[in-house]
Coordinates of C-alpha atoms and ligand atoms in Angstrom, one line a residue:
M1 CA -9.9 41.4 6.3
A2 CA -8.1 38.2 4.3
H3 CA -9.5 35.0 4.4
R4 CA -7.4 32.6 6.6
V5 CA -6.4 29.6 5.1
F6 CA -5.0 26.8 5.5
V7 CA -2.8 24.3 2.9
T8 CA -2.1 21.3 3.7
R9 CA 0.9 20.7 1.1
E10 CA 2.8 22.7 -1.4
L11 CA -0.2 22.5 -4.6
P12 CA 1.1 22.7 -8.1
G13 CA -0.3 24.7 -10.7
D14 CA -1.3 28.5 -11.7
G15 CA -4.2 28.6 -8.9
F16 CA -2.1 27.6 -6.0
A17 CA 0.2 30.4 -7.3
N18 CA -2.4 32.8 -7.6
L19 CA -3.8 32.2 -4.3
L20 CA -0.6 32.8 -2.6
T21 CA -0.2 36.0 -4.2
D22 CA -3.4 37.3 -3.4
A23 CA -4.1 39.8 -0.2
A24 CA -7.3 39.1 0.3
V25 CA -6.6 35.8 1.4
D26 CA -4.1 35.0 4.3
V27 CA -2.5 31.4 3.3
D28 CA -1.0 29.1 5.6
V29 CA 0.6 25.8 3.8
W30 CA 2.3 23.2 5.6
P31 CA 5.4 23.2 3.9
L32 CA 6.6 19.1 4.3
D33 CA 6.2 16.7 1.9
A34 CA 4.7 14.0 4.6
P35 CA 1.4 15.4 5.6
P36 CA 0.9 17.3 9.3
S37 CA 0.4 15.2 12.3
R38 CA -3.3 15.4 14.0
E39 CA -1.4 17.7 16.9
A40 CA 0.3 19.6 14.3
F41 CA -3.1 19.5 11.8
G42 CA -5.0 20.9 14.6
E43 CA -3.6 23.7 15.8
R44 CA -2.3 24.9 12.1
V45 CA -6.6 24.9 11.6
R46 CA -7.3 27.0 14.6
G47 CA -9.2 29.9 13.1
V48 CA -9.1 29.3 9.3
D49 CA -11.8 30.2 7.1
G50 CA -10.4 27.3 4.7
L51 CA -9.0 25.1 4.7
I52 CA -7.4 22.8 1.4
C53 CA -6.7 18.7 2.2
L54 CA -4.8 15.9 0.3
I55 CA -6.7 11.9 0.8
T56 CA -4.0 11.8 3.7
D57 CA -5.4 14.1 5.8
R58 CA -8.4 12.8 8.1
V59 CA -11.4 15.5 8.4
D60 CA -13.5 14.9 11.1
A61 CA -15.3 16.8 13.7
S62 CA -12.1 16.9 15.9
V63 CA -10.4 18.6 12.9
L64 CA -13.5 21.0 12.8
D65 CA -13.9 21.9 16.0
A66 CA -9.9 22.8 16.4
A67 CA -10.6 25.1 13.2
G68 CA -13.4 26.6 14.9
P69 CA -17.3 27.7 14.1
Q70 CA -16.0 30.4 11.1
L71 CA -14.7 27.3 8.7
R72 CA -16.9 27.8 6.2
V73 CA -15.4 25.4 3.3
V74 CA -13.2 21.9 3.0
S75 CA -12.0 22.0 0.1
A76 CA -10.1 18.2 -1.2
M77 CA -7.8 17.8 -3.9
A78 CA -9.6 14.3 -4.6
V79 CA -12.3 13.4 -5.8
G80 CA -12.4 10.9 -3.1
V81 CA -13.6 12.4 -0.1
D82 CA -13.6 9.2 2.1
N83 CA -11.0 11.0 4.6
I84 CA -13.8 14.1 5.0
D85 CA -16.8 13.4 7.4
V86 CA -18.6 15.0 5.2
A87 CA -21.8 14.7 6.5
E88 CA -20.5 15.8 9.6
C89 CA -19.4 19.1 7.6
T90 CA -22.5 19.5 5.7
S91 CA -25.0 19.8 9.8
R92 CA -22.3 22.5 10.4
G93 CA -22.7 24.2 6.8
I94 CA -19.3 24.1 5.7
A95 CA -19.2 23.1 2.5
V96 CA -17.2 20.4 1.0
G97 CA -15.6 20.4 -2.4
N98 CA -14.2 17.9 -4.2
T99 CA -12.3 17.3 -7.6
P100 CA -14.3 15.1 -10.4
G101 CA -13.6 14.8 -14.0
V102 CA -10.0 15.8 -14.9
L103 CA -8.5 12.4 -12.9
T104 CA -11.3 10.1 -15.1
E105 CA -8.7 9.4 -17.9
T106 CA -5.9 9.4 -15.7
T107 CA -6.7 6.7 -13.3
A108 CA -8.1 4.8 -16.1
D109 CA -4.7 4.8 -17.9
I110 CA -3.3 3.6 -14.5
A111 CA -5.7 0.6 -14.3
W112 CA -4.4 -0.6 -17.5
A113 CA -1.2 0.0 -16.8
L114 CA -1.8 -2.9 -13.3
I115 CA -3.7 -4.8 -15.9
L116 CA -1.0 -5.2 -18.5
A117 CA 2.0 -5.0 -15.9
A118 CA 0.5 -7.7 -13.7
G119 CA -0.7 -10.0 -16.6
R120 CA 2.0 -9.7 -19.0
R121 CA 4.1 -9.9 -15.9
I122 CA 5.9 -6.6 -17.1
V123 CA 7.6 -5.6 -13.4
E124 CA 9.0 -9.5 -12.6
A125 CA 10.3 -8.9 -16.1
A126 CA 12.2 -5.7 -15.9
E127 CA 13.4 -7.0 -12.7
Y128 CA 14.8 -10.5 -14.3
V129 CA 16.7 -8.1 -16.7
K130 CA 18.0 -5.6 -14.2
G131 CA 19.3 -8.8 -11.8
G132 CA 21.4 -10.2 -14.2
E133 CA 19.3 -12.8 -15.3
W134 CA 18.6 -12.4 -18.7
R135 CA 20.5 -15.6 -19.8
T136 CA 18.7 -17.1 -22.9
W137 CA 15.5 -17.2 -24.7
S138 CA 12.8 -19.4 -23.6
P139 CA 9.2 -20.6 -24.5
T140 CA 8.1 -20.2 -21.5
Q141 CA 10.3 -18.1 -19.8
L142 CA 8.2 -14.9 -17.9
A143 CA 4.8 -15.9 -19.9
G144 CA 2.4 -14.4 -19.0
V145 CA -1.3 -14.4 -20.0
D146 CA -3.2 -12.9 -23.5
V147 CA -5.0 -9.4 -22.5
H148 CA -6.6 -9.0 -25.7
G149 CA -9.4 -10.9 -26.0
A150 CA -10.2 -11.6 -22.5
T151 CA -12.8 -10.7 -19.9
L152 CA -12.7 -7.6 -18.5
G153 CA -15.0 -7.2 -15.1
V154 CA -16.0 -3.7 -14.4
V155 CA -16.6 -3.4 -10.3
G156 CA -18.4 0.1 -10.8
F157 CA -19.5 1.5 -13.7
G158 CA -19.3 5.5 -13.2
A159 CA -17.0 7.8 -15.0
I160 CA -13.6 5.7 -14.0
G161 CA -15.3 2.3 -14.3
Q162 CA -16.5 3.3 -18.4
A163 CA -13.1 4.5 -18.8
V164 CA -11.1 1.8 -18.2
A165 CA -13.8 -0.4 -19.9
R166 CA -13.5 1.8 -23.2
R167 CA -9.6 0.9 -23.4
A168 CA -10.8 -2.5 -23.7
Q169 CA -12.8 -2.4 -26.9
G170 CA -8.8 -1.8 -28.6
F171 CA -8.2 -5.2 -27.0
G172 CA -11.4 -6.7 -28.2
M173 CA -12.0 -7.1 -25.1
R174 CA -15.5 -8.2 -23.7
V175 CA -16.5 -6.3 -21.2
L176 CA -18.6 -6.8 -17.5
Y177 CA -19.8 -4.5 -15.4
W178 CA -21.4 -4.3 -12.4
N179 CA -22.7 -1.2 -10.9
R180 CA -25.8 -0.5 -7.7
T181 CA -27.5 2.0 -9.7
P182 CA -28.1 0.8 -14.3
K183 CA -26.0 2.0 -16.5
S184 CA -27.5 0.9 -20.1
V185 CA -27.0 3.8 -21.8
E186 CA -23.2 4.4 -21.0
A187 CA -23.2 0.4 -21.0
A188 CA -24.6 0.0 -24.3
E189 CA -22.3 2.8 -26.2
L190 CA -19.3 0.5 -24.6
G191 CA -20.5 -2.8 -25.5
A192 CA -20.4 -3.8 -21.8
E193 CA -22.9 -6.1 -20.1
Q194 CA -24.4 -6.0 -17.2
R195 CA -24.2 -8.6 -15.0
S196 CA -24.8 -9.0 -10.9
F197 CA -21.7 -8.7 -8.8
E198 CA -21.2 -12.5 -8.2
D199 CA -21.6 -13.0 -12.1
V200 CA -19.1 -10.6 -13.2
L201 CA -16.5 -12.0 -10.8
A202 CA -17.1 -15.4 -11.4
E203 CA -16.7 -14.4 -15.5
S204 CA -13.8 -12.4 -16.4
D205 CA -10.8 -12.7 -16.5
F206 CA -9.4 -9.6 -15.1
V207 CA -11.4 -7.4 -12.4
S208 CA -11.1 -3.8 -11.9
I209 CA -12.6 -2.1 -8.8
N210 CA -13.7 0.9 -9.6
V211 CA -16.8 1.9 -6.7
A212 CA -15.4 4.8 -4.5
L213 CA -15.3 3.6 -0.5
T214 CA -18.6 3.6 1.7
D215 CA -20.3 1.3 4.1
E216 CA -21.3 -0.8 1.7
T217 CA -18.2 -0.9 -0.6
H218 CA -16.1 -1.9 2.3
G219 CA -14.6 -4.8 2.0
L220 CA -16.7 -5.9 -1.0
I221 CA -14.1 -8.1 -2.1
D222 CA -13.6 -10.2 0.8
A223 CA -12.7 -13.9 0.6
S224 CA -16.1 -14.9 -0.4
A225 CA -15.9 -12.7 -3.5
L226 CA -12.2 -13.9 -4.4
S227 CA -12.9 -17.9 -3.9
R228 CA -16.1 -16.8 -7.1
M229 CA -12.9 -15.3 -9.9
K230 CA -11.1 -17.7 -11.9
S231 CA -8.0 -19.3 -10.8
S232 CA -6.7 -17.6 -13.9
A233 CA -7.7 -14.1 -13.0
T234 CA -6.4 -10.7 -11.4
L235 CA -7.6 -8.3 -9.5
V236 CA -6.9 -4.4 -10.1
N237 CA -8.0 -1.7 -7.3
T238 CA -7.4 2.0 -8.3
A239 CA -10.2 3.3 -5.9
R240 CA -9.4 2.5 -2.6
G241 CA -7.6 -0.4 -0.6
P242 CA -10.1 -1.1 2.1
I243 CA -12.6 -2.1 -0.4
V244 CA -10.7 -5.0 -1.0
D245 CA -10.2 -7.2 2.7
E246 CA -6.1 -7.2 2.3
A247 CA -5.4 -10.8 4.6
A248 CA -8.0 -12.5 1.9
L249 CA -6.0 -11.3 -0.6
V250 CA -3.1 -12.5 0.7
D251 CA -3.9 -15.6 1.0
A252 CA -6.2 -16.2 -2.4
L253 CA -2.9 -15.4 -4.0
R254 CA -0.7 -17.5 -1.6
D255 CA -3.7 -20.2 -2.3
G256 CA -3.5 -20.2 -5.8
Q257 CA -7.1 -18.7 -5.8
I258 CA -6.2 -16.1 -8.1
A259 CA -3.3 -15.4 -10.4
A260 CA -2.2 -12.0 -9.5
A261 CA -3.1 -8.7 -8.5
G262 CA -2.1 -5.0 -9.8
L263 CA -2.7 -2.9 -7.6
D264 CA -3.1 1.4 -6.7
V265 CA -4.3 1.4 -3.5
T266 CA -3.7 -1.0 0.2
A267 CA -5.5 -1.1 2.6
V268 CA -2.3 0.5 4.5
E269 CA -1.4 3.5 3.0
P270 CA 2.1 3.8 2.7
L271 CA 1.8 -0.1 2.5
P272 CA 4.0 -0.7 5.7
M273 CA 7.5 -2.8 4.4
D274 CA 6.0 -5.8 6.4
S275 CA 3.1 -6.5 3.9
P276 CA 3.3 -10.6 2.6
L277 CA 2.2 -8.3 -0.8
L278 CA 5.9 -7.1 -1.3
T279 CA 7.4 -10.4 -1.1
M280 CA 5.1 -11.6 -4.0
P281 CA 6.2 -11.7 -7.1
N282 CA 2.4 -11.8 -9.0
V283 CA 1.4 -8.7 -7.6
V284 CA 2.5 -4.9 -8.9
V285 CA 1.8 -2.4 -6.0
L286 CA 2.1 1.2 -7.0
P287 CA 2.1 4.2 -4.6
H288 CA -1.7 5.3 -4.9
I289 CA -0.4 7.2 -8.7
G290 CA -3.5 6.8 -10.2
S291 CA -3.8 10.6 -11.2
A292 CA -0.5 11.5 -11.3
S293 CA 0.4 12.7 -14.5
L294 CA 1.4 16.7 -13.6
A295 CA -1.1 18.0 -16.1
T296 CA -3.6 16.4 -14.3
R297 CA -2.3 16.6 -10.6
C298 CA -2.3 20.6 -11.6
K299 CA -5.9 20.6 -12.5
M300 CA -7.3 19.2 -9.8
A301 CA -5.2 21.6 -7.3
D302 CA -7.0 24.8 -9.8
M303 CA -10.3 22.5 -9.1
A304 CA -9.4 22.7 -5.4
V305 CA -8.4 26.2 -5.6
A306 CA -11.8 27.1 -7.5
N307 CA -13.5 25.4 -4.4
L308 CA -12.3 27.2 -1.7
R309 CA -12.5 30.5 -2.9
A310 CA -16.4 29.7 -3.9
G311 CA -16.7 28.7 0.2
L312 CA -15.1 31.6 1.2
A313 CA -16.9 33.8 -1.2
G314 CA -20.3 31.8 0.5
G315 CA -21.5 30.9 -2.8
P316 CA -22.1 27.7 -4.3
L317 CA -18.8 25.2 -4.5
P318 CA -18.6 24.4 -9.0
N319 CA -17.9 21.0 -7.5
S320 CA -19.5 20.0 -4.3
V321 CA -19.7 16.7 -2.2
V322 CA -23.3 16.8 0.5
G323 CA -23.5 14.3 3.0
Ligands
DGY1 C1 -8.6 10.6 -6.3 O1 -8.7 12.1 -6.2 O2 -9.5 10.5 -5.0 C2 -7.7 10.2 -6.3 O3 -7.4 9.2 -5.1 C3 -6.1 10.7 -5.5 O4 -6.5 11.4 -6.6

């Protein structure tokens, strides 16, 4: 009998196209661009053997209960799995897969886009032109801060943090990093200096957040952390929104405690239109597009399908997460 699978959105790439035509798998694909409601999710997972989900889909005990005891694998098309109760899956013998590696460089590119955009006021300047405000050239018009030669602080020196640091070499920057576990070999290769969390914040002109969202990192960048940063500094977050206390960030930006922010992720996604962040000229917000190059998204989808197939076959996943 064919394995039943629910996929919470249409995916790009050959792996998914092949899955759809595979007679051994009965695939139900959520047809809309918006994620399924909790109710619809619960209905669609009933009786499935495998699930492919996105970061927008919360997979908790209630979804696992709705699916039933035959569920073998939850495969995320993402590296971050904070939307999945991995411990609960593991305790039920359900394999969990993710897609590390393939999105590292693409996400580091976006961190850099935000460093440059926020530091050099790119979005503000482009809107200035489109808004018909460009009437002359003047000495301090839209003047930002230099990126080259500045100090970059990387909070979380995993694969993506290191890729962000590597790019800083081309800009002649000094790189500081903070990581829970030592990364001396990688740091030496990248010319990065290890510091305490507090010192990274205090000494950096650009602070890039690259930790995973966990109970320990939830709210890591709070009012006290922001108060340690330079008033000329820019905060860049391409990891997960809840790592930053957004109310504290708004206050810090408003009070001039820090100069600017570049955010690819926000506490609530999509960012509510009444968020004060949207009224601030010194804030650039992107809609969580860190991994959004077509090539990378295809690779992620292929990996998610490979994890799904391995889980359905009862074998180890090529990339698994254990809670
Ligand atoms: C991830 O993979 O965790 C990103 O946030 C989405 O690409």
